[in-house]
Amino acid sequence: MVAAWHGTRCRYPESQVRRCAEPAVRGGTAAHSCRPHGTPHRGEALGAQGAGLPRTPRFARLIRPIGSILRTNPPERFAVVAREVDVRRRVQMRQMSPDVAVTTFDEHVATYTPEEAMAEAGRALEAGFDLEAAKGGCPFRVDIPAYVRKVADGDFDGALAIIKQSHPFPSVFGRMCHWFCERATPALVDIGERDPDWKPPEWKLAAHPDAILHRKSPQTRGESVQQMGDGRYAGGASGNVFERPNLLMLERFVGDYGDPSRTPFVQEKPLSGAHIAVIGAGSGGLAAAWMLRRLGHEVDIYDALDVPGGMLWQGYPPFRMAKFGVRRDNDPTAWGARYVGGRYLSKEELARIIDEHDYTFLAVGASHGRRLYLPAEDAEGVWLGLDFITQVSIGHPPQVGKHCIVLGAGSTAHDAARTARRLGCAVQIFYRRSVEQMPVGERDPWMYVRNMEREGIEYRFLANPVRILTDEGNRVTGVEFVRMELGELDESGRSSVYSIPDSSFVVACDLVVEAVGEELDLSILPDGIQHDGAEVFVDRADHRTTHPKVFAGGDLIGDKGNDGAALAGIQAAHSIDSLVRGEPVKRFDSRPLR
Ligand SMILES: Cc1cc2nc3c(=O)[nH]c(=O)nc-3n(C[C@H](O)[C@H](O)[C@H](O)COP(=O)(O)OP(=O)(O)OC[C@H]3O[C@@H](n4cnc5c(N)ncnc54)[C@H](O)[C@@H]3O)c2cc1C
Ligand code: SF4
């Protein structure tokens, strides 16, 4: 608790205050020096934050003391300090500056404190956002109006109980969900004129400066703000638009602060007597197990890992997903399911489990790193991206040298690069295509370049690796590349790339991370489960495979993302339940979430 209370912006315990380089006031960049924690310090720090808020007479009516926002007295476990909140602006998240972030595996964005969460929840209610619309946008139909009110009232356990009626993963989803609720919340526009002097704080600018010159319309979603070629700002809250409530941060706060022991597991239906197997304890498998238990079935979960959580546990690096949150949300024994971990099942073992259970839900994900098959790939110091990150996630960081080359430009490459940086390496990411072709979905690729540069990670585009160089002891010493150029557009509308003759060059390094994605292990699938080599065939309305006793979801059926996998698991559980109880099979509109 000392760390949380030490100052509103400082997340380090007193012994480490010299590391703190958080902005002193909203939008500022100066480092502040923290003094020993205590009531006066706390009050001063909050006062300083309030003093930094932008104030104009026109918006004076929108700026209210927090006391007027709170509906009831909060619990005594924390003090409420009088401060002022601008209802147009989100309560700012506390973030480490990049130079501090690269020195630690702690999360670089801190969970709201109780005061911050209550202020943000109160702001959402006070400003009059349509939280019913937000609920309508949530694939899990979390009762957002009800839980936000509980947070504003200081009843965090009550808020947790409400969220857990819809899904069991508030700490996790509050960190990674694709903000369907926030996007469904209609914007609120103040009737006053646009504030001519308004400029977004630097941390809100998503794009890289090089991208700004050519930009004519905003390209990212959510609250990020972008500067256009003509100097205007667009996106987010640009002057007279209220910033939408930070619902992800509120859900994360509830997951982290709510007391799970006060929100006991609820069984909705009487015991059915059916035994269901769940293969894979990632988001898909665990969501299915959770819902199956709620619906009254016995559940046995099988996984290769000793710890449930799947990719959340092994894939996400800890600075992006705190492992305590993963442990908290992903505990199937708390729901009464049996967890059999530590064994990678073979095709025969899987077939036997399917035989022994009434139904099986299969969610084994894509847990195998894809190789580039470069010459000398077996050299010491060459890693697959997922294996490299996993070593850190499980607490055994690999020995690394001074210079790391990451090959690839998707999410695994970024996570691997940032992991290597935190292990003390100078890091370069090489990608064979151009920045516009980075595999980052609908997000702005320049945002990634900018974020990497902030952490001191360099990008090199249009460079294709051709071989790994080693010394006589088979240790990696460098990578040979050839330069590439863009050609004509192919059928998908993407430029083809060609290598430029006689353009090879060598970059010295002592660590290479191949991070070009993950693939399925289809060799374990029993006969009768059909696939096309990339994904297993299912009826998307009930997630049934071509095997009459097997359902499937998650990465295995091509649903990318933990939220999509969890939704598939919950829907499949309902379909299995209706089959077990002899009812018409429940069917859903289950188009992929993304
Ligand atoms: C580095 C990285 C970063 C990512 N970042 C994001 C992100 O920011 N946002 C996002 O939405 N998604 C992200 N993803 C993708 C996301 O993790 C997956 O889409 C999601 O985990 C899929 O869930 P799942 O349940 O299908 O599979 P998984 O979470 O992969 O779980 C599958 C489980 O099955 C087990 N298993 C596999 N084979 C066997 C077997 N034969 N026997 C026993 N057990 C087996 C595995 O051990 C694993 O625990 C990321 C992925 C990676 C690799
Ligand atoms: S964060 Fe995700 S799960 Fe939570 S309310 Fe929003 S859309 Fe629903």
XYZ file of C-alpha atoms and ligand atoms in Angstrom:
655
model
C 0.000 0.000 0.000
C 2.894 2.347 0.631
C 3.647 2.429 -3.070
C 0.058 3.267 -3.946
C -0.209 6.059 -1.399
C 3.230 7.506 -1.767
C 1.971 10.227 -4.048
C -0.739 10.357 -6.627
C 1.745 9.842 -9.420
C 4.574 7.918 -7.837
C 4.166 4.154 -7.875
C 7.453 3.275 -6.257
C 8.045 2.575 -2.581
C 10.017 5.172 -0.681
C 13.240 3.241 -1.035
C 13.074 3.746 -4.797
C 11.756 7.272 -5.080
C 14.796 8.435 -6.985
C 13.589 6.333 -9.919
C 10.379 8.290 -10.137
C 10.135 10.486 -13.206
C 6.389 10.816 -13.477
C 4.959 14.125 -14.661
C 4.440 16.527 -11.781
C 1.175 17.916 -13.027
C -1.308 16.965 -15.674
C 0.263 17.416 -19.077
C 3.606 18.441 -17.574
C 6.865 16.640 -18.079
C 9.038 17.808 -15.197
C 10.184 15.171 -12.724
C 8.961 15.638 -9.177
C 10.714 14.639 -6.012
C 8.592 12.571 -3.676
C 8.771 13.173 0.008
C 7.865 10.557 2.610
C 4.256 9.554 2.315
C 1.641 10.691 4.780
C -1.549 12.664 4.870
C -0.080 16.119 4.231
C 1.962 14.850 1.295
C -1.044 13.103 -0.176
C -3.119 16.255 0.074
C -0.383 18.372 -1.461
C 0.135 15.999 -4.335
C -3.536 15.931 -5.187
C -3.700 19.673 -4.818
C -0.879 20.032 -7.294
C -2.718 17.788 -9.720
C -5.850 19.872 -9.390
C -3.866 23.050 -9.920
C -2.586 21.677 -13.219
C -6.036 21.171 -14.726
C -6.884 23.482 -17.591
C -9.504 25.993 -16.541
C -11.349 28.492 -18.658
C -14.272 30.600 -17.440
C -16.455 29.104 -20.171
C -16.093 25.641 -18.677
C -16.182 26.724 -15.053
C -19.589 25.134 -14.604
C -18.135 21.794 -15.620
C -15.472 21.790 -12.943
C -16.794 20.452 -9.678
C -15.203 19.336 -6.439
C -15.040 15.568 -6.208
C -17.215 15.646 -3.078
C -20.230 16.655 -5.152
C -19.670 13.737 -7.491
C -19.619 11.036 -4.840
C -23.071 9.721 -4.118
C -22.398 8.232 -0.695
C -19.649 8.246 1.860
C -16.872 5.927 0.762
C -15.612 3.102 2.984
C -13.120 4.121 5.632
C -10.305 2.116 4.100
C -9.148 5.095 2.087
C -9.262 8.827 2.511
C -11.094 11.053 0.086
C -9.132 14.175 -0.565
C -10.972 17.224 -1.812
C -9.822 17.974 -5.312
C -11.361 19.208 -8.472
C -12.315 17.172 -11.490
C -12.904 18.513 -14.980
C -15.830 16.407 -16.187
C -14.725 16.826 -19.795
C -11.458 15.033 -19.225
C -10.698 11.494 -18.144
C -8.941 11.042 -14.858
C -5.475 10.659 -16.257
C -3.742 7.294 -16.044
C -0.421 7.264 -14.239
C 2.244 6.100 -16.642
C 5.947 5.574 -16.240
C 8.099 7.680 -18.494
C 9.740 5.479 -21.172
C 13.232 5.809 -19.680
C 11.919 4.400 -16.389
C 9.682 1.811 -18.065
C 12.617 0.117 -19.805
C 14.300 -0.538 -16.453
C 11.541 -2.737 -15.044
C 9.145 -5.558 -15.890
C 6.410 -3.849 -13.862
C 3.418 -2.575 -15.808
C 4.117 0.868 -17.194
C 0.515 2.003 -16.733
C -0.722 1.892 -13.138
C -4.203 0.796 -12.079
C -6.373 3.677 -10.855
C -6.242 4.314 -7.137
C -9.613 4.164 -5.334
C -9.943 7.958 -5.490
C -9.127 8.044 -9.175
C -11.598 5.244 -9.952
C -14.363 6.916 -7.942
C -13.662 10.226 -9.632
C -13.745 8.693 -13.126
C -16.907 6.687 -12.371
C -18.504 9.786 -10.862
C -17.479 11.818 -13.911
C -19.136 9.273 -16.242
C -22.398 9.581 -14.294
C -22.201 13.314 -13.718
C -21.517 14.122 -17.356
C -24.505 12.007 -18.403
C -22.852 9.470 -20.707
C -25.224 6.850 -22.116
C -23.868 3.820 -20.258
C -26.769 1.655 -21.457
C -25.379 2.123 -24.970
C -21.955 1.128 -23.651
C -23.510 -2.042 -22.219
C -25.114 -2.752 -25.597
C -21.677 -2.620 -27.226
C -20.105 -5.093 -24.801
C -20.080 -8.644 -26.224
C -20.483 -9.995 -22.671
C -23.275 -7.553 -21.784
C -21.556 -6.400 -18.601
C -24.047 -4.278 -16.641
C -21.933 -1.149 -17.012
C -24.410 1.395 -15.557
C -24.788 -0.707 -12.397
C -21.117 -1.414 -11.760
C -19.988 2.143 -12.558
C -22.482 3.415 -9.979
C -21.079 0.952 -7.428
C -17.553 2.225 -8.110
C -18.683 5.835 -7.726
C -20.227 4.831 -4.396
C -17.013 3.148 -3.254
C -18.543 -0.358 -3.233
C -15.823 -2.155 -5.195
C -16.814 -5.668 -4.091
C -20.353 -4.962 -5.278
C -18.955 -3.787 -8.620
C -16.900 -6.981 -8.913
C -19.962 -9.137 -8.246
C -21.842 -7.351 -11.047
C -19.062 -7.821 -13.621
C -18.665 -11.467 -12.639
C -22.234 -12.166 -13.641
C -21.073 -11.695 -17.239
C -17.487 -12.975 -17.339
C -14.794 -13.970 -14.843
C -11.888 -11.858 -16.230
C -12.123 -8.190 -15.084
C -8.399 -7.736 -14.345
C -7.480 -9.242 -17.708
C -10.148 -7.599 -19.865
C -9.483 -4.262 -18.180
C -5.985 -4.557 -19.664
C -6.577 -5.995 -23.115
C -10.260 -5.953 -24.168
C -10.785 -4.181 -27.477
C -12.921 -1.433 -25.854
C -16.204 -2.384 -27.553
C -18.074 -0.645 -24.719
C -16.146 2.605 -25.034
C -16.624 2.712 -28.775
C -20.378 2.138 -28.352
C -20.691 5.075 -25.946
C -22.091 8.064 -27.847
C -19.902 11.157 -27.740
C -20.991 14.090 -25.598
C -20.386 17.496 -27.092
C -20.485 20.632 -25.011
C -22.737 23.331 -26.466
C -20.014 25.917 -25.950
C -17.574 26.905 -28.659
C -14.466 24.902 -29.368
C -11.653 25.966 -27.092
C -9.236 27.681 -29.547
C -6.217 27.195 -27.297
C -6.763 23.501 -26.673
C -3.833 21.218 -27.400
C -3.669 17.537 -26.490
C -1.031 16.517 -23.970
C 1.991 14.952 -25.634
C 1.228 11.447 -24.292
C -2.092 11.415 -26.129
C -0.622 11.920 -29.568
C -0.712 8.536 -31.217
C 1.159 9.105 -34.434
C 4.813 9.367 -35.243
C 5.836 12.885 -36.392
C 6.851 11.532 -39.822
C 3.303 10.310 -40.401
C 1.683 13.626 -39.553
C 2.787 15.536 -42.647
C 0.765 13.380 -45.025
C -2.291 12.729 -42.890
C -5.653 14.070 -43.999
C -8.030 12.130 -41.744
C -7.689 10.422 -38.343
C -6.672 6.775 -38.490
C -6.902 5.298 -35.016
C -9.799 4.465 -32.746
C -10.540 5.265 -29.147
C -9.390 8.420 -27.443
C -6.039 8.880 -29.132
C -5.555 12.243 -30.766
C -3.791 12.854 -34.044
C -2.326 15.909 -35.646
C -3.266 16.438 -39.290
C -1.041 17.744 -42.059
C -2.652 21.199 -41.731
C -1.778 21.426 -38.030
C -5.283 20.732 -36.664
C -5.905 18.012 -34.118
C -8.493 15.309 -34.691
C -9.859 12.321 -32.809
C -10.306 12.006 -29.061
C -11.601 15.004 -27.175
C -10.526 17.892 -29.359
C -11.577 20.985 -27.510
C -15.289 20.706 -26.864
C -15.964 16.965 -26.929
C -16.070 15.157 -23.601
C -13.624 12.294 -23.313
C -15.533 9.037 -23.082
C -15.370 7.287 -19.705
C -12.296 5.133 -19.250
C -14.303 1.926 -18.887
C -11.332 -0.359 -19.416
C -9.434 1.254 -16.581
C -12.525 1.082 -14.354
C -12.955 -2.627 -15.064
C -9.260 -3.225 -14.424
C -9.532 -1.337 -11.142
C -12.530 -3.419 -10.027
C -10.715 -6.637 -10.956
C -7.571 -5.604 -9.071
C -9.198 -4.046 -6.000
C -12.463 -5.987 -5.566
C -12.286 -8.829 -3.062
C -12.981 -12.159 -4.851
C -13.747 -13.876 -1.531
C -16.781 -11.593 -1.198
C -18.079 -12.502 -4.646
C -18.639 -16.251 -4.322
C -19.129 -18.358 -7.430
C -22.805 -18.580 -8.424
C -24.288 -21.760 -9.880
C -27.292 -20.837 -12.029
C -28.763 -24.288 -12.714
C -29.035 -27.583 -10.795
C -26.347 -30.227 -11.333
C -26.854 -32.067 -14.622
C -24.608 -35.070 -13.930
C -22.790 -34.506 -17.251
C -18.975 -34.581 -17.428
C -17.422 -32.129 -19.866
C -13.728 -32.006 -20.821
C -12.037 -28.713 -21.646
C -8.718 -29.011 -23.493
C -6.585 -25.888 -23.154
C -6.754 -23.457 -20.229
C -6.408 -20.208 -22.169
C -9.177 -17.623 -22.332
C -11.359 -19.816 -24.563
C -11.110 -22.942 -22.430
C -11.445 -21.178 -19.083
C -14.439 -19.100 -20.163
C -16.137 -22.316 -21.298
C -15.249 -24.053 -18.017
C -16.569 -21.107 -15.981
C -19.893 -21.023 -17.798
C -20.245 -24.827 -17.810
C -19.797 -24.834 -14.033
C -22.381 -22.063 -13.682
C -24.746 -24.176 -15.761
C -24.314 -27.146 -13.412
C -21.864 -29.498 -15.173
C -18.767 -31.316 -13.912
C -15.693 -29.982 -15.716
C -12.190 -31.453 -16.168
C -9.615 -29.041 -17.664
C -6.423 -30.365 -19.313
C -3.445 -28.201 -20.202
C 0.234 -28.572 -21.008
C 1.116 -25.774 -18.560
C 1.156 -26.181 -14.790
C -0.549 -22.814 -14.425
C -3.910 -21.954 -16.037
C -4.132 -18.878 -18.265
C -2.675 -20.036 -21.599
C -1.199 -17.198 -23.623
C -2.083 -14.695 -20.910
C 0.322 -16.539 -18.678
C 3.079 -17.431 -21.092
C 2.713 -14.999 -24.007
C 1.890 -11.545 -22.683
C 5.004 -10.037 -21.103
C 4.494 -8.913 -17.493
C 4.940 -5.193 -18.251
C 1.761 -5.406 -20.354
C -0.252 -7.859 -18.266
C 0.461 -8.192 -14.537
C 0.626 -11.876 -13.699
C -1.189 -11.385 -10.388
C -4.236 -10.300 -12.410
C -3.951 -13.398 -14.594
C -3.753 -15.615 -11.499
C -6.691 -13.840 -9.891
C -9.059 -14.162 -12.849
C -7.941 -17.564 -14.121
C -8.454 -19.860 -11.139
C -10.798 -22.648 -12.279
C -10.606 -24.473 -8.948
C -12.480 -21.512 -7.412
C -15.375 -22.411 -9.722
C -15.237 -26.095 -8.748
C -13.550 -27.349 -11.937
C -10.726 -29.937 -11.873
C -7.391 -28.789 -13.350
C -5.033 -31.398 -14.791
C -1.903 -29.485 -15.827
C 1.632 -30.231 -16.948
C 1.020 -32.648 -19.828
C 1.037 -31.913 -23.566
C -1.636 -34.285 -24.854
C -1.002 -36.540 -27.838
C -3.592 -37.393 -30.473
C -4.303 -40.723 -28.739
C -4.688 -39.162 -25.285
C -7.024 -36.544 -26.673
C -9.140 -39.215 -28.388
C -9.384 -41.129 -25.095
C -10.489 -38.023 -23.162
C -13.156 -37.301 -25.774
C -14.414 -40.890 -25.387
C -14.536 -40.670 -21.595
C -16.537 -37.422 -21.419
C -20.029 -36.505 -22.566
C -18.736 -33.541 -24.558
C -15.382 -31.839 -25.102
C -14.526 -28.195 -25.704
C -11.255 -27.785 -27.564
C -9.285 -24.519 -27.254
C -5.617 -25.400 -27.652
C -4.746 -22.076 -29.267
C -1.766 -21.355 -31.480
C 1.102 -21.952 -29.095
C 3.937 -22.812 -31.477
C 6.262 -20.086 -32.710
C 6.588 -19.949 -36.504
C 10.119 -20.440 -37.864
C 11.824 -18.576 -40.699
C 14.024 -21.593 -41.536
C 17.150 -19.468 -42.007
C 20.541 -21.170 -42.325
C 22.189 -21.595 -38.865
C 18.883 -21.059 -37.072
C 19.922 -23.610 -34.436
C 22.823 -21.405 -33.254
C 23.135 -20.442 -29.609
C 21.478 -17.054 -29.096
C 18.641 -17.593 -31.605
C 15.157 -17.680 -30.068
C 11.582 -17.957 -31.237
C 9.632 -14.906 -30.038
C 7.069 -16.762 -27.932
C 9.706 -18.964 -26.231
C 11.800 -15.885 -25.450
C 8.877 -14.030 -23.828
C 7.742 -17.168 -21.992
C 11.119 -17.466 -20.250
C 10.586 -14.020 -18.760
C 6.918 -14.659 -17.966
C 7.737 -17.770 -15.949
C 10.555 -16.016 -14.107
C 13.598 -17.485 -15.903
C 14.863 -14.635 -18.089
C 17.432 -15.886 -20.606
C 21.052 -14.764 -20.594
C 21.331 -12.073 -23.238
C 24.158 -10.106 -24.795
C 24.294 -6.454 -25.764
C 22.676 -6.233 -29.177
C 19.407 -7.905 -30.127
C 17.866 -8.193 -33.590
C 14.144 -8.937 -33.751
C 12.772 -10.281 -37.035
C 9.078 -9.491 -37.666
C 6.729 -6.570 -37.025
C 3.567 -7.930 -35.377
C 2.512 -8.071 -31.740
C 4.922 -10.881 -30.817
C 7.818 -8.924 -32.359
C 6.923 -5.803 -30.372
C 6.556 -7.749 -27.135
C 9.854 -9.560 -27.752
C 11.679 -6.312 -28.581
C 10.433 -4.580 -25.453
C 11.330 -7.647 -23.385
C 14.890 -7.670 -24.762
C 15.159 -3.931 -24.078
C 14.197 -4.513 -20.455
C 16.863 -7.203 -20.230
C 19.395 -4.502 -21.107
C 19.906 -4.995 -24.865
C 20.126 -2.411 -27.615
C 17.305 -3.569 -29.908
C 16.621 -3.234 -33.624
C 13.497 -4.589 -35.325
C 13.911 -5.610 -38.972
C 10.922 -6.011 -41.273
C 10.994 -7.062 -44.908
C 8.129 -4.798 -45.929
C 7.348 -1.098 -45.425
C 5.911 0.607 -42.348
C 2.443 0.843 -43.921
C 2.415 -2.949 -44.357
C 3.137 -3.845 -40.746
C 0.778 -6.636 -39.548
C -0.967 -4.582 -36.840
C -4.567 -4.951 -38.003
C -6.563 -1.748 -38.225
C -4.248 0.199 -35.919
C -1.927 2.956 -37.028
C 1.489 1.336 -37.681
C 3.205 4.647 -36.985
C 1.899 4.475 -33.444
C 3.966 1.328 -32.917
C 7.047 2.915 -34.441
C 6.637 5.910 -32.177
C 6.082 3.789 -29.068
C 9.123 1.659 -29.851
C 11.287 4.725 -30.443
C 10.208 6.137 -27.100
C 11.744 3.067 -25.498
C 14.909 3.378 -27.572
C 14.035 0.569 -30.014
C 14.950 1.205 -33.641
C 12.965 0.044 -36.679
C 14.586 -0.918 -40.008
C 12.184 -1.510 -42.912
C 12.568 -3.218 -46.303
C 15.331 -5.540 -45.100
C 14.956 -9.310 -45.469
C 17.109 -11.727 -43.405
C 18.861 -14.378 -45.514
C 21.129 -16.136 -43.022
C 22.388 -16.125 -39.470
C 26.119 -15.753 -38.936
C 27.913 -17.699 -36.205
C 31.378 -18.124 -34.703
C 33.265 -21.416 -34.400
C 31.360 -22.239 -31.195
C 28.003 -21.961 -33.080
C 27.117 -18.751 -31.231
C 25.283 -16.080 -33.172
C 27.424 -13.119 -34.296
C 25.138 -11.350 -36.755
C 22.488 -11.525 -39.455
C 22.893 -11.017 -43.182
C 20.091 -9.073 -44.888
C 19.211 -8.009 -48.413
C 17.450 -4.745 -49.140
C 13.938 -4.940 -50.551
C 11.835 -2.669 -52.728
C 8.090 -2.440 -53.210
C 6.560 -3.650 -56.475
C 3.099 -3.717 -58.004
C -0.032 -4.414 -55.946
C -1.050 -8.065 -55.612
C -4.624 -9.479 -55.591
C -5.158 -8.459 -51.959
C -4.197 -4.853 -52.747
C -0.875 -5.192 -50.932
C 2.393 -4.219 -52.622
C 4.627 -7.120 -53.514
C 8.277 -6.880 -52.398
C 11.435 -7.746 -54.336
C 14.995 -8.115 -53.197
C 17.450 -5.650 -54.729
C 20.390 -7.487 -56.389
C 23.815 -7.084 -54.727
C 22.353 -5.210 -51.782
C 23.264 -7.546 -48.940
C 24.595 -6.157 -45.685
C 25.475 -7.589 -42.282
C 24.391 -6.384 -38.843
C 26.376 -7.684 -35.877
C 24.445 -8.954 -32.845
C 24.576 -11.567 -30.107
C 20.837 -12.284 -29.841
C 18.298 -12.972 -32.601
C 14.572 -13.297 -31.933
C 12.434 -14.662 -34.749
C 8.954 -13.290 -34.104
C 6.814 -13.877 -37.161
C 3.709 -15.256 -35.446
C 2.401 -18.495 -34.023
C 0.793 -21.556 -35.576
C -1.533 -24.407 -34.591
C -0.446 -27.971 -33.883
C -3.045 -29.816 -35.944
C -1.276 -33.171 -35.528
C -2.978 -33.696 -32.138
C -6.502 -33.524 -33.553
C -8.331 -36.869 -33.453
C -9.934 -38.249 -36.602
C -13.284 -36.732 -37.438
C -12.279 -33.125 -36.688
C -11.887 -31.430 -40.053
C -9.757 -28.371 -40.769
C -8.212 -26.531 -43.695
C -4.659 -26.508 -42.330
C -5.067 -23.048 -40.779
C -8.211 -23.421 -38.663
C -10.671 -26.047 -37.460
C -14.106 -25.993 -39.114
C -16.989 -25.147 -36.766
C -20.593 -24.117 -37.121
C -20.082 -20.569 -35.868
C -23.584 -20.396 -34.393
C -22.947 -23.155 -31.820
C -19.179 -23.881 -32.175
C -19.725 -27.558 -32.981
C -16.919 -29.183 -34.997
C -17.415 -31.962 -37.535
C -17.013 -34.422 -34.612
C -20.419 -34.892 -32.885
C -18.974 -34.715 -29.343
C -16.452 -31.909 -29.850
C -16.864 -28.120 -29.792
C -14.031 -25.662 -30.440
C -13.127 -21.987 -30.046
C -10.349 -19.418 -29.782
C -7.261 -19.261 -31.989
C -7.989 -22.820 -33.110
C -10.962 -21.588 -35.155
C -9.295 -18.343 -36.219
C -10.813 -16.031 -33.555
C -7.856 -13.786 -32.767
C -7.734 -12.246 -29.295
C -8.576 -13.257 -25.738
C -11.944 -11.501 -25.739
C -13.033 -13.371 -28.880
C -11.801 -16.678 -27.455
C -13.678 -16.101 -24.188
C -16.893 -15.224 -25.999
C -16.633 -18.420 -28.053
C -16.114 -20.426 -24.849
C -19.171 -18.944 -23.136
C -21.387 -19.436 -26.178
C -20.198 -23.025 -26.677
C -20.941 -23.739 -23.001
C -24.557 -22.656 -23.520
C -24.851 -24.851 -26.619
C -23.396 -27.858 -24.756
C -25.758 -27.213 -21.842
C -28.812 -27.257 -24.087
C -27.654 -30.524 -25.686
C -27.080 -32.142 -22.278
C -30.514 -31.089 -21.065
C -32.252 -32.309 -24.223
C -33.286 -28.808 -25.300
C -32.991 -27.281 -28.792
C -29.325 -26.383 -29.272
C -28.656 -22.737 -28.406
C -27.331 -20.803 -31.386
C -25.690 -17.389 -31.419
C -24.758 -14.646 -33.798
C -21.118 -15.522 -33.408
C -19.303 -13.588 -36.077
C -15.683 -13.079 -35.052
C -15.347 -10.047 -32.758
C -12.563 -8.575 -34.871
C 3.071 -12.521 -27.656
C 1.587 -12.455 -27.860
C 0.915 -11.275 -27.587
C -0.464 -11.204 -27.758
N -1.088 -10.034 -27.466
C -2.425 -9.957 -27.606
C -3.110 -8.756 -27.270
O -2.506 -7.763 -26.880
N -4.451 -8.734 -27.387
C -5.160 -9.836 -27.813
O -6.383 -9.784 -27.877
N -4.540 -10.985 -28.143
C -3.199 -11.071 -28.057
N -2.564 -12.234 -28.391
C -3.369 -13.364 -28.900
C -4.068 -14.077 -27.749
O -3.146 -14.420 -26.759
C -4.808 -15.307 -28.259
O -5.676 -14.917 -29.307
C -5.618 -15.976 -27.146
O -4.791 -16.329 -26.075
C -6.331 -17.212 -27.688
O -6.914 -17.924 -26.621
P -7.078 -19.497 -26.724
O -7.868 -19.901 -25.532
O -7.584 -19.873 -28.060
O -5.601 -20.097 -26.670
P -4.387 -19.920 -25.666
O -4.527 -18.751 -24.789
O -3.166 -19.993 -26.517
O -4.476 -21.217 -24.750
C -4.288 -22.500 -25.303
C -3.873 -23.449 -24.195
O -3.888 -24.766 -24.713
C -2.776 -25.467 -24.200
N -2.436 -26.550 -25.125
C -2.102 -26.443 -26.432
N -1.898 -27.665 -26.944
C -2.089 -28.558 -25.934
C -2.012 -29.982 -25.837
N -1.717 -30.751 -26.896
N -2.244 -30.553 -24.633
C -2.556 -29.793 -23.539
N -2.659 -28.445 -23.597
C -2.429 -27.847 -24.777
C -1.684 -24.424 -24.106
O -0.725 -24.799 -23.137
C -2.468 -23.188 -23.690
O -2.494 -23.043 -22.288
C -1.187 -12.336 -28.237
C -0.502 -13.522 -28.524
C 0.870 -13.584 -28.344
C 1.586 -14.851 -28.667
S -13.946 -3.801 -21.237
Fe -14.693 -5.407 -22.652
S -15.712 -6.894 -21.290
Fe -15.490 -5.001 -20.134
S -17.404 -3.898 -20.427
Fe -15.965 -3.169 -22.003
S -16.371 -4.447 -23.804
Fe -17.298 -5.470 -22.022
